[in-house]
Each structure stands twice: as C-alpha cells, then as structure tokens.
Amino acid sequence: MEVPGHQGFVLAVTIVREAIDEFRRFQRDKEVNSQLYTKLTIRGKVQVKSSDIQVGDLIIVEKNQRIPSDMVFLRTSEKAGSCFIRTDQLDGETDWKPKVAVSCTQRLPALGDLFSISAYVYAQKPQLDIHSFEGTFTREDCDPPIHESLSIENTLWASTVVASGTVIGVVIYTGKETRSVMNTSNPKNKVGLLDLELNQLTKALFGALVALSVVMVTLQGFVGPWYRNLLRFLLLFSYIIPISLRVNLDMGKAAYGWMIMKDESIPGTVVRTSTIPEELGRLVYLLTDKTGTLTQNEMVFKRLHLGTVSYGADTMDEIQSHLRNPYSQMQPPAGGHTSSTTPPRKAQSAAPKVRRSVSSRVHEAVKAIALCHNVTPVYEPRAGAPTEAEDAEADQDFSDGNRTYQAASPDEVALVQWTESVGLTLVSRDLGSMQLRSPSGQLLTFSVLQMFPFTSESKRMGVIVRDESTAEITFYMKGADVAMSSIVQYNDWLEEECGNMAREGLRTLVVAKRALTEEQYQDFESRYSQAKLSIHDRALKVAAVVESLEREMELLCLTGVEDQLQADVRPTLEMLRNAGIKIWMLTGDKLETATCIAKSSHLVSRTQDIHVFRPVTSRGEAHLELNAFRRRHDCALVISGDSLEVCLKFYELELAELACQCPAVVCCRCSPTQKAHIVKLLQQHAGRRTCAIGDGGNDVSMIQMADCGIGIEGKEGRQASLAADFSITQFKHIGRLLMVHGRSSYKRSAALGQFVMHRGLIISTMQAVFSSVFYFASVPLYQGFLMVGYATLYTMFPVFSLVLDQDVKPETAMLYPELYKDLTKGRSLSFKTFLVWVLVSVYQGGILMYGALLLFESEFVHVVAISFTALILTELLMVALTVRTWHWLMAVAELLSLGCYVASLAFLNEYFDVAFITTATFVWKVSAVTVVSCLPLYVLKRLKRKLSPPSYSKLSA
C-alpha cells in the first residue's frame, strides 16, 4: 500500500512550515544580539556586540540608545548628575523616569578616573520586581571607606532607552537574569482549539476502525489464521483514518494567512504564526493593554475652568488677550523695577476679598500651571553653534524652535506646552530656580524653595516659589480632585465640574495656591528640616508638616487634559462587545486614568455602574471586598494589580467566577507577569479562548501566554508585534481580523476537516459492504492506482476549494457582529455534526455499493467501474452541496477533477472494460446510483434551510 509515502508527504509539509517560522525567529534574535555598544576599558573605548557584554563591564550608552543589560548608573554627561530614561518597553509607562548617578563616581573629575579608584558594587540576587533594588557601592581606597546605598533610582534596567545625555554604567545582570527577561514567560507552542477537536474525532475514527475489523473477523467465525485476517482488515479499512487531513488543513491555514495579509482593508497585517488562524474565530475574552493600544499616548490640553468661566479649545485666544494685559500694565521699562511694583501690591493686600476681575484670575491660574510642575525644558544644541555658548547671554539659545520638555508624566508636559501656547513660556529650570517668559518677552525669575513630588498615596504635588521681582512667596499645589477637595476653601462647583470633565473622558487636575509671608515660610522650613532628620516614622512626620500648609488654599482652576484615543476605538469596542467578546483592560497605569479611559473608550457603557475594588492586603479584607462585590449586579470591575494578587492567593475560584460574569474588567497597576497570570487564570477557569493585544515590551508575556496574541506596531517599538502571532498596524483592524477572517477561517476549516473525514469514511463503507457480500473476504475493492487517484488527483482540488467558501459577505459580517457569537459555542464542528457526516457517509457508501452490485451484469469488472465512477461523481456533487457561496475557482476545480477522471479512464484499461464504459447502459446505471445517493441529501438540506435557517441566511436574503 502507498500509505507510508503519503504520510511522508504529510509530515514534510508540516515540518517545512514550522522550520520557516523558526528560522524567521532566529533571524530576529540575531539582529538584536549583534547590536554594537561602547565598552570602557583601561586602554580606552572598544566596540562590543550586545551578546558579548559580561557582568562587571563598564558600558557607555548614548542618547536614544537601548540599554543592553541591567546596570548600576555610575556617571552621566548631564551636569545635575541625573538623566532621564524611557521605560515603555519594560512597564508600559511612556513618561520619562529620572535616574541618579552614584555620587561617588559622578564627582570624579574625568572619565578615566573610574579606573584609578578601587571600588565594588554589591547587588542582591536577580529578582522579578522591576520597581525595587537593594545594593551598596563601596569605595575602599580612601579612609574611612565610603559606603553608598543603591536603590531603584541608581539602576538602569535592560530594554529601557536613554532619553537625555550619555550614561556610563557597570553591568550587574545579563541575559536571563535581567529584569526584563525574568518578566517574560517562555513562549509555548500554540495549538488551535480546532486542531484539538479534530484530533478527538480522529481518535474516535480509530476506535471505529478497530471495531469494524473485529466485527468482520467475528462474522467470518474466526476461521483459520484469524489474526492475520484482522490485520488485513485493518489495512483495508485504514482509509477511515484521514491522513490527508493534516496536509489539507496546513495548506488551508497557509491560504488563510495569505488572505489576511492580502486584505486591502487591513494593510500591514502580518501573520507570524501560521498554525492558528482559526483561533481568531473562537475568542471570548480579549485582554488589551491601554497605553498605546487603546490610546495614542498623546496628551492634549482641552479645558480650563475657573468656576464662573470655562475655556475650551475654541476660546483659548481669550486667555491670550487676558494674559497680555496684566503684564503690559505691570512692567515699567526695565530699570525702575522696585519702586513701581510696590503700590499695586499694597492696594491688593488692602482689599483681598473683592471679587477680582476675570483677567487677573486667568493670569493667576495660568501662572500657577506654569510654575507648579516637574518639567524641565531641554535645548538641543544646534548644528554649527559652538557648544560652549551656555554661559553667554541667556536669550540666544532659548529660541522656541529647539526646545523640548521633559517630565515624568505626559500630562505635565501637556500643561506646560499649553501655557507656552497662550503666551507664558517656561524657558529654563534647574534645581533652584525657574524662568518664565511673559507674552511681552520679559523674563520672570522664580526661585524654587521647596518641592513636594507627586506620590500615588498623596495624589498631589506642590512647590513653594519666591518671585524674584516682588519677593512674594507662594505655595502652589495641584492634584487629583479626590485629594484636593478637602484642602481648598469651600466652593460649590468643583465636584460637579470634575464629574462633567471625567464624563467627557478628560483627566482632571485641581490647581490651588496659598500666599505665605516670610515668617510663615521660615517657621515651616525649620519644622520641615527637623522632620526630615528624624529617624523614626520619618515619612509620617514630614507629611504632617507639609499638611500644616495645606489648609484653606485658594482654588485657582480646574484643568482637563485628554489622552487621545486611537482611531475608531469606540466603534471597534462596541462591535466586539456585540460579538459576545468580553473585554478586559490590563494596564500599568493609575486607577483614575484607567477608569477615565475605560469610560471614554466606551469599554464601560454610559449606563453601567463601576465597582472599584478597594485595595486589600490580607485574607480578611479580601473576603469582605469580594462579598461586597458579589452583591453588585452587572457592573464593571476596577481592581489594582496588588489587590488582585491578594485575592488570587486566597480566593482564586471565587474571584475568577465573579470577574468572568462582569461585562468589562479593568486591572490597573499590573506588572508584566501579573498580566500573564490573568490570562492563565481566564484559560483555566473560563475554559474559553483568550486573545491578548498590546504594543509594548511589557505586553510580551501576556501576548505569548494567550491562545492568540496580537501585537500592534506602535510608538513603543516593535517588541510586541514581533512576539505576537498576528501583528496589525492599528487597533481598529482587530474588528475585521476577527469578524471576517477569524470567522471564515474557522467555518472553512471545520467544513474542510469534516469533508476529508467523509471522503475516507465513504470508501471504507463501500469496502465493508463489498467484503460482507463476498463472504467476508479480506479482498480490496479497488486496486493500487484507483485508491491513490481517489485521495489525490480526482477529489483533492474540489475538496480544498472549500477554503474559498464564505457564508456571508465581509460587509455583512462586519455589520452584524452577532454572527460571531454563534461560533463561540463551537457548533460548526462537534460530535453532533460529525455523527451527521458519518451517517451521510454510511448511507452513501452503502447505496453506491449495493446499487452497483444490483446493476452489474455477469462481470465483476463492471462493479468496480460503476461504483468507482459513481463514487467520484458523488464526491464532486457533495462538494457542490456543501458550498455556500460559489467562487469561480471552485467551478474550475470541479470541472478539472471531472476532466482528469474522464481522461484517465482511457489509461485505466487494466481496471475498466473500455468497451463497456462507452455504452449507454453504463451511463444510466452510474447516473441512477449517483442520483439515489445524492438526491435525498439535497432534499433534506433544502428542508432544513426552510424549517430552521441558519442565522446568516436571514441576513443575506
């Protein structure tokens, strides 16, 4: 028999396809490993490949270069001894993080002096947590030795990018020990659900094969060498096992991949894993990243609210005119500052309670926004200009063209850019002072007395500045409305307006100020510095001192900044929700921001309640919170990564059960590993197919964990799109990818798989009937070439052309995402549909064989001719019956196969009697048998479509 050759071909096709996938991965890895970096040695600088970097090397990383391995930050070209890095590939936050160089090495006069000191770094063992590090730096060659403690701010983790200056670091972890690699899980080989289901059916078929052979031997009555007969029967009926199924499906998958990549409506889509296109049709959970996936990560200032007036995007010019006034009145010609600025100040302090004019309030508000932040303007040195121009006249290199702002959060940059657009520009900043340029071009200098940075607990930041021209001291503060509402003076509009802005999807910040006298400030400063020196509960004491200032502050304004969503996010999410897909948003961002985006992207619909899961740390708290959540019905859940960890530790089942019922879930402050955990949780508990979509390096482990990973080629680099199974260019393309391609791939593969099985079953049935009629002889019905031709030449093209079949037009599938919902139940391929096909095969096989036996005259040869011809015709007709929408290639395939068969009849004279074939009796006998085998099925099919039409037919009519 020719089975071994056939199997060899099957395996070859699969092996070649997998090998190509692997080779592409290998090339991508090689590219990353061969990037060059500068290594500092005693003999000077050398270039090394990133794969050759070892622990203890001193590596120099330039601006905009990726850091190759985890390092301790020794020195930088920046004067302040600190630099900014971008961590978007590590934790998904696109803001810049400041890092501080070890002061002992930063103070060394020159770069080469690093080799003249003797020092060592102690680092803890490699860990998962990217937000913590403990280590010490010890310099031994001085007396006494200098010890410096190292924390997270002295580290540069691998796969982050240097955003400013040049850094020199000593490597502490490489390869598999780096934080970013420890946070990525090992990719698993993904196998589609459809393949698993077909495997189950194949096992059932194998059982049938053995049973049938045993029955045959039993009916023979175990005569003679019965076990030899058993083996012969096993071989005779071996066509029940569809060997060609794998080849057909693999070729089918390749075809789907090709169609996806060729689709005009979703340009730039790449299929990287060709084994699972059908998975796209079975998804129930979609886990998405927020930053860069749902949002573009570009902040735009949208609204300024002063209580009585609100300024939107179209009224910003009014603010500009308001700002021009106070400055033009205030500033006399340069020179006589002091005399002229005192009287207005006296007048002001005399009557503070009078409602000040709108103009002065706008001015105060804008000034507060321009001063209260953590932004540094950076100037790119222009080509050709001498680099030593820093000490020259301040004005010349402060030109607007080459200024960029750097800050820890994009919100802050948006605010400062906005004040620049209305005329008040931040031109320079260092640790102790800030300079603003007024609309009339004057420089206003403020010295920064104290800085209170933003923390996630306090949700606010503050700054105390002294205006150099008037010596006024002011405490400015801005923060989230939750934190600020208790600090500012009583007012009746803040809460309401915050709610309004949040509903528009804006992030709100409340800005307030308090004027301090010199005495008040001195008193504060002495208490503050005392608190900073205390050993016990330092953080608490410092916070208490700062809080003494945060009382009865004057509310200046409320700002709204929008994080712009990606194109068409709302309609896409709407479509996915209608398709029965539950969407979970997993983000590393803050709770407020995440909730805000969930609302504005319509991830949570307008009418839905949101249940915010309170932070929990112990088993008891988790229990109480879960009970509170159980009482809420149909509301979206917002939970932070840490609380999630606690709940998973103690109440994994309960949490999974509750969360799976939610229409939408938002997890904020998730680490990359937590994201992968959540995917695993859903796979285990819901037992449904999950899909993860993201665009940064921090989403890689989630993408690899999910049944189907989709990467977006975004601003955050290409790491995610390279690790994913499918990569797309925009979020909105996911709609078409799932609704059209996923749906049709699954439906087609299901039809194809079952048809291939039917093809094997029908010929085995004929063999069984034949054997039983001839006293259970183990004689093959069809010899050699007929069998080979049957499985390949005569039926392969029409059966494979089912890959082109579609039940509805793509436009309809996009319009009615509800069609997608049907698929998730997996009804296109189940034991039920499979049994139907088995019955069809048994019926047709029986009819074909008995018909041929009834009609044959005198010669056995005619049985073969009639039954085989009828068999081929039946197969071709069955393909025609299965097709839902005709494609010209299908017709070609049908005619081609028929032509091949008719042509080959001439050569097959050893099997067929050519003289008999050309007679009319042969033609009518074949036609009769074929009609009896196919007509009833056609009638049944029409009846079924009339009585219970499938959902798609109602739409296409």
PDB file of C-alpha atoms in Angstrom, residues 16-156:
ATOM      1  CA  VAL A  16       8.846  22.765   6.311  1.00  0.00           C
ATOM      2  CA  ARG A  17       6.236  25.247   7.502  1.00  0.00           C
ATOM      3  CA  GLU A  18       7.348  25.093  11.129  1.00  0.00           C
ATOM      4  CA  ALA A  19      11.002  25.379  10.055  1.00  0.00           C
ATOM      5  CA  ILE A  20      10.348  28.597   8.151  1.00  0.00           C
ATOM      6  CA  ASP A  21       8.631  30.099  11.222  1.00  0.00           C
ATOM      7  CA  GLU A  22      11.574  29.092  13.435  1.00  0.00           C
ATOM      8  CA  PHE A  23      14.164  30.460  11.039  1.00  0.00           C
ATOM      9  CA  ARG A  24      12.468  33.853  10.976  1.00  0.00           C
ATOM     10  CA  ARG A  25      12.544  33.957  14.775  1.00  0.00           C
ATOM     11  CA  PHE A  26      16.226  33.050  14.737  1.00  0.00           C
ATOM     12  CA  GLN A  27      16.995  35.951  12.364  1.00  0.00           C
ATOM     13  CA  ARG A  28      15.157  38.417  14.602  1.00  0.00           C
ATOM     14  CA  ASP A  29      17.105  37.271  17.685  1.00  0.00           C
ATOM     15  CA  LYS A  30      20.388  37.513  15.816  1.00  0.00           C
ATOM     16  CA  GLU A  31      19.615  41.103  14.838  1.00  0.00           C
ATOM     17  CA  VAL A  32      19.115  42.114  18.484  1.00  0.00           C
ATOM     18  CA  ASN A  33      22.218  40.250  19.692  1.00  0.00           C
ATOM     19  CA  SER A  34      24.584  41.845  17.192  1.00  0.00           C
ATOM     20  CA  GLN A  35      23.882  45.497  18.106  1.00  0.00           C
ATOM     21  CA  LEU A  36      27.137  47.291  18.963  1.00  0.00           C
ATOM     22  CA  TYR A  37      27.836  49.113  22.244  1.00  0.00           C
ATOM     23  CA  THR A  38      30.847  51.050  23.534  1.00  0.00           C
ATOM     24  CA  LYS A  39      32.730  49.422  26.373  1.00  0.00           C
ATOM     25  CA  LEU A  40      35.175  51.401  28.519  1.00  0.00           C
ATOM     26  CA  THR A  41      38.462  49.644  29.316  1.00  0.00           C
ATOM     27  CA  ILE A  42      41.805  50.846  30.712  1.00  0.00           C
ATOM     28  CA  ARG A  43      43.094  51.110  27.156  1.00  0.00           C
ATOM     29  CA  GLY A  44      40.184  53.295  26.065  1.00  0.00           C
ATOM     30  CA  LYS A  45      36.897  52.639  24.310  1.00  0.00           C
ATOM     31  CA  VAL A  46      36.112  49.425  22.392  1.00  0.00           C
ATOM     32  CA  GLN A  47      33.039  48.313  20.475  1.00  0.00           C
ATOM     33  CA  VAL A  48      31.370  45.101  21.699  1.00  0.00           C
ATOM     34  CA  LYS A  49      28.341  43.149  20.490  1.00  0.00           C
ATOM     35  CA  SER A  50      25.484  43.135  22.939  1.00  0.00           C
ATOM     36  CA  SER A  51      25.711  39.339  23.184  1.00  0.00           C
ATOM     37  CA  ASP A  52      29.330  39.636  24.438  1.00  0.00           C
ATOM     38  CA  ILE A  53      28.654  42.012  27.329  1.00  0.00           C
ATOM     39  CA  GLN A  54      29.555  40.469  30.702  1.00  0.00           C
ATOM     40  CA  VAL A  55      28.887  41.308  34.341  1.00  0.00           C
ATOM     41  CA  GLY A  56      31.353  43.930  35.558  1.00  0.00           C
ATOM     42  CA  ASP A  57      31.827  45.637  32.178  1.00  0.00           C
ATOM     43  CA  LEU A  58      31.652  49.422  32.031  1.00  0.00           C
ATOM     44  CA  ILE A  59      29.305  50.285  29.180  1.00  0.00           C
ATOM     45  CA  ILE A  60      28.693  53.716  27.653  1.00  0.00           C
ATOM     46  CA  VAL A  61      25.179  54.239  26.318  1.00  0.00           C
ATOM     47  CA  GLU A  62      24.375  57.244  24.123  1.00  0.00           C
ATOM     48  CA  LYS A  63      21.128  59.194  23.975  1.00  0.00           C
ATOM     49  CA  ASN A  64      18.264  57.276  22.290  1.00  0.00           C
ATOM     50  CA  GLN A  65      20.180  54.005  22.540  1.00  0.00           C
ATOM     51  CA  ARG A  66      18.638  50.957  24.213  1.00  0.00           C
ATOM     52  CA  ILE A  67      20.339  49.782  27.404  1.00  0.00           C
ATOM     53  CA  PRO A  68      21.682  46.256  26.718  1.00  0.00           C
ATOM     54  CA  SER A  69      21.690  44.782  30.230  1.00  0.00           C
ATOM     55  CA  ASP A  70      20.881  45.727  33.820  1.00  0.00           C
ATOM     56  CA  MET A  71      23.422  48.267  35.094  1.00  0.00           C
ATOM     57  CA  VAL A  72      24.202  50.453  38.076  1.00  0.00           C
ATOM     58  CA  PHE A  73      24.366  54.074  36.940  1.00  0.00           C
ATOM     59  CA  LEU A  74      27.877  55.431  37.629  1.00  0.00           C
ATOM     60  CA  ARG A  75      28.107  58.734  35.793  1.00  0.00           C
ATOM     61  CA  THR A  76      26.500  60.900  33.170  1.00  0.00           C
ATOM     62  CA  SER A  77      27.361  63.808  30.903  1.00  0.00           C
ATOM     63  CA  GLU A  78      24.485  65.860  32.387  1.00  0.00           C
ATOM     64  CA  LYS A  79      25.587  68.498  34.908  1.00  0.00           C
ATOM     65  CA  ALA A  80      22.980  67.653  37.503  1.00  0.00           C
ATOM     66  CA  GLY A  81      24.257  64.083  37.787  1.00  0.00           C
ATOM     67  CA  SER A  82      20.953  62.622  36.736  1.00  0.00           C
ATOM     68  CA  CYS A  83      19.366  61.610  33.435  1.00  0.00           C
ATOM     69  CA  PHE A  84      16.016  60.529  32.108  1.00  0.00           C
ATOM     70  CA  ILE A  85      15.190  57.103  30.684  1.00  0.00           C
ATOM     71  CA  ARG A  86      12.135  55.823  28.831  1.00  0.00           C
ATOM     72  CA  THR A  87      10.714  52.621  30.280  1.00  0.00           C
ATOM     73  CA  ASP A  88       7.839  51.949  27.906  1.00  0.00           C
ATOM     74  CA  GLN A  89       9.245  48.555  26.849  1.00  0.00           C
ATOM     75  CA  LEU A  90       9.501  47.489  30.466  1.00  0.00           C
ATOM     76  CA  ASP A  91       6.350  48.640  32.235  1.00  0.00           C
ATOM     77  CA  GLY A  92       4.306  50.333  29.528  1.00  0.00           C
ATOM     78  CA  GLU A  93       4.521  53.800  31.044  1.00  0.00           C
ATOM     79  CA  THR A  94       5.667  56.248  28.422  1.00  0.00           C
ATOM     80  CA  ASP A  95       6.651  59.022  30.770  1.00  0.00           C
ATOM     81  CA  TRP A  96      10.347  59.601  31.411  1.00  0.00           C
ATOM     82  CA  LYS A  97      11.866  58.379  34.656  1.00  0.00           C
ATOM     83  CA  PRO A  98      14.688  60.348  36.265  1.00  0.00           C
ATOM     84  CA  LYS A  99      17.685  58.241  37.350  1.00  0.00           C
ATOM     85  CA  VAL A 100      20.508  59.403  39.623  1.00  0.00           C
ATOM     86  CA  ALA A 101      24.187  58.538  39.203  1.00  0.00           C
ATOM     87  CA  VAL A 102      26.155  57.191  42.169  1.00  0.00           C
ATOM     88  CA  SER A 103      27.513  60.448  43.617  1.00  0.00           C
ATOM     89  CA  CYS A 104      30.906  58.991  44.491  1.00  0.00           C
ATOM     90  CA  THR A 105      31.729  58.226  40.837  1.00  0.00           C
ATOM     91  CA  GLN A 106      29.813  61.204  39.394  1.00  0.00           C
ATOM     92  CA  ARG A 107      32.118  63.546  41.365  1.00  0.00           C
ATOM     93  CA  LEU A 108      35.310  62.121  39.819  1.00  0.00           C
ATOM     94  CA  PRO A 109      36.940  64.769  37.614  1.00  0.00           C
ATOM     95  CA  ALA A 110      37.276  62.715  34.406  1.00  0.00           C
ATOM     96  CA  LEU A 111      36.004  59.535  32.807  1.00  0.00           C
ATOM     97  CA  GLY A 112      39.395  57.759  33.009  1.00  0.00           C
ATOM     98  CA  ASP A 113      39.468  58.202  36.787  1.00  0.00           C
ATOM     99  CA  LEU A 114      36.977  55.345  37.059  1.00  0.00           C
ATOM    100  CA  PHE A 115      39.983  53.026  36.732  1.00  0.00           C
ATOM    101  CA  SER A 116      42.107  54.831  39.317  1.00  0.00           C
ATOM    102  CA  ILE A 117      39.782  54.115  42.242  1.00  0.00           C
ATOM    103  CA  SER A 118      39.197  50.714  43.762  1.00  0.00           C
ATOM    104  CA  ALA A 119      35.548  50.060  44.476  1.00  0.00           C
ATOM    105  CA  TYR A 120      32.992  47.317  44.270  1.00  0.00           C
ATOM    106  CA  VAL A 121      29.239  47.013  43.889  1.00  0.00           C
ATOM    107  CA  TYR A 122      27.155  44.556  45.877  1.00  0.00           C
ATOM    108  CA  ALA A 123      23.828  43.624  44.266  1.00  0.00           C
ATOM    109  CA  GLN A 124      21.004  41.413  45.531  1.00  0.00           C
ATOM    110  CA  LYS A 125      20.237  38.186  43.690  1.00  0.00           C
ATOM    111  CA  PRO A 126      18.187  38.545  40.464  1.00  0.00           C
ATOM    112  CA  GLN A 127      14.508  39.166  41.150  1.00  0.00           C
ATOM    113  CA  LEU A 128      11.256  39.678  39.300  1.00  0.00           C
ATOM    114  CA  ASP A 129      10.214  43.028  40.731  1.00  0.00           C
ATOM    115  CA  ILE A 130      11.159  45.841  38.350  1.00  0.00           C
ATOM    116  CA  HIS A 131      10.314  48.526  40.905  1.00  0.00           C
ATOM    117  CA  SER A 132      12.802  47.643  43.608  1.00  0.00           C
ATOM    118  CA  PHE A 133      16.520  47.086  44.018  1.00  0.00           C
ATOM    119  CA  GLU A 134      18.857  46.856  47.001  1.00  0.00           C
ATOM    120  CA  GLY A 135      22.609  47.109  46.780  1.00  0.00           C
ATOM    121  CA  THR A 136      25.641  49.028  48.059  1.00  0.00           C
ATOM    122  CA  PHE A 137      28.549  50.801  46.419  1.00  0.00           C
ATOM    123  CA  THR A 138      31.797  50.714  48.409  1.00  0.00           C
ATOM    124  CA  ARG A 139      34.955  52.662  47.661  1.00  0.00           C
ATOM    125  CA  GLU A 140      37.861  51.043  49.510  1.00  0.00           C
ATOM    126  CA  ASP A 141      40.923  53.139  48.647  1.00  0.00           C
ATOM    127  CA  CYS A 142      40.095  56.076  50.908  1.00  0.00           C
ATOM    128  CA  ASP A 143      39.988  56.242  54.667  1.00  0.00           C
ATOM    129  CA  PRO A 144      37.424  55.562  56.032  1.00  0.00           C
ATOM    130  CA  PRO A 145      35.876  53.590  53.072  1.00  0.00           C
ATOM    131  CA  ILE A 146      32.843  55.301  51.528  1.00  0.00           C
ATOM    132  CA  HIS A 147      29.599  53.283  51.544  1.00  0.00           C
ATOM    133  CA  GLU A 148      26.679  54.397  49.422  1.00  0.00           C
ATOM    134  CA  SER A 149      23.361  52.595  49.398  1.00  0.00           C
ATOM    135  CA  LEU A 150      21.970  51.846  45.947  1.00  0.00           C
ATOM    136  CA  SER A 151      18.253  51.856  45.275  1.00  0.00           C
ATOM    137  CA  ILE A 152      15.996  51.654  42.268  1.00  0.00           C
ATOM    138  CA  GLU A 153      16.908  55.191  41.185  1.00  0.00           C
ATOM    139  CA  ASN A 154      20.550  54.217  40.636  1.00  0.00           C
ATOM    140  CA  THR A 155      19.697  51.375  38.275  1.00  0.00           C
ATOM    141  CA  LEU A 156      19.283  51.253  34.510  1.00  0.00           C
TER     142      LEU A 156
END
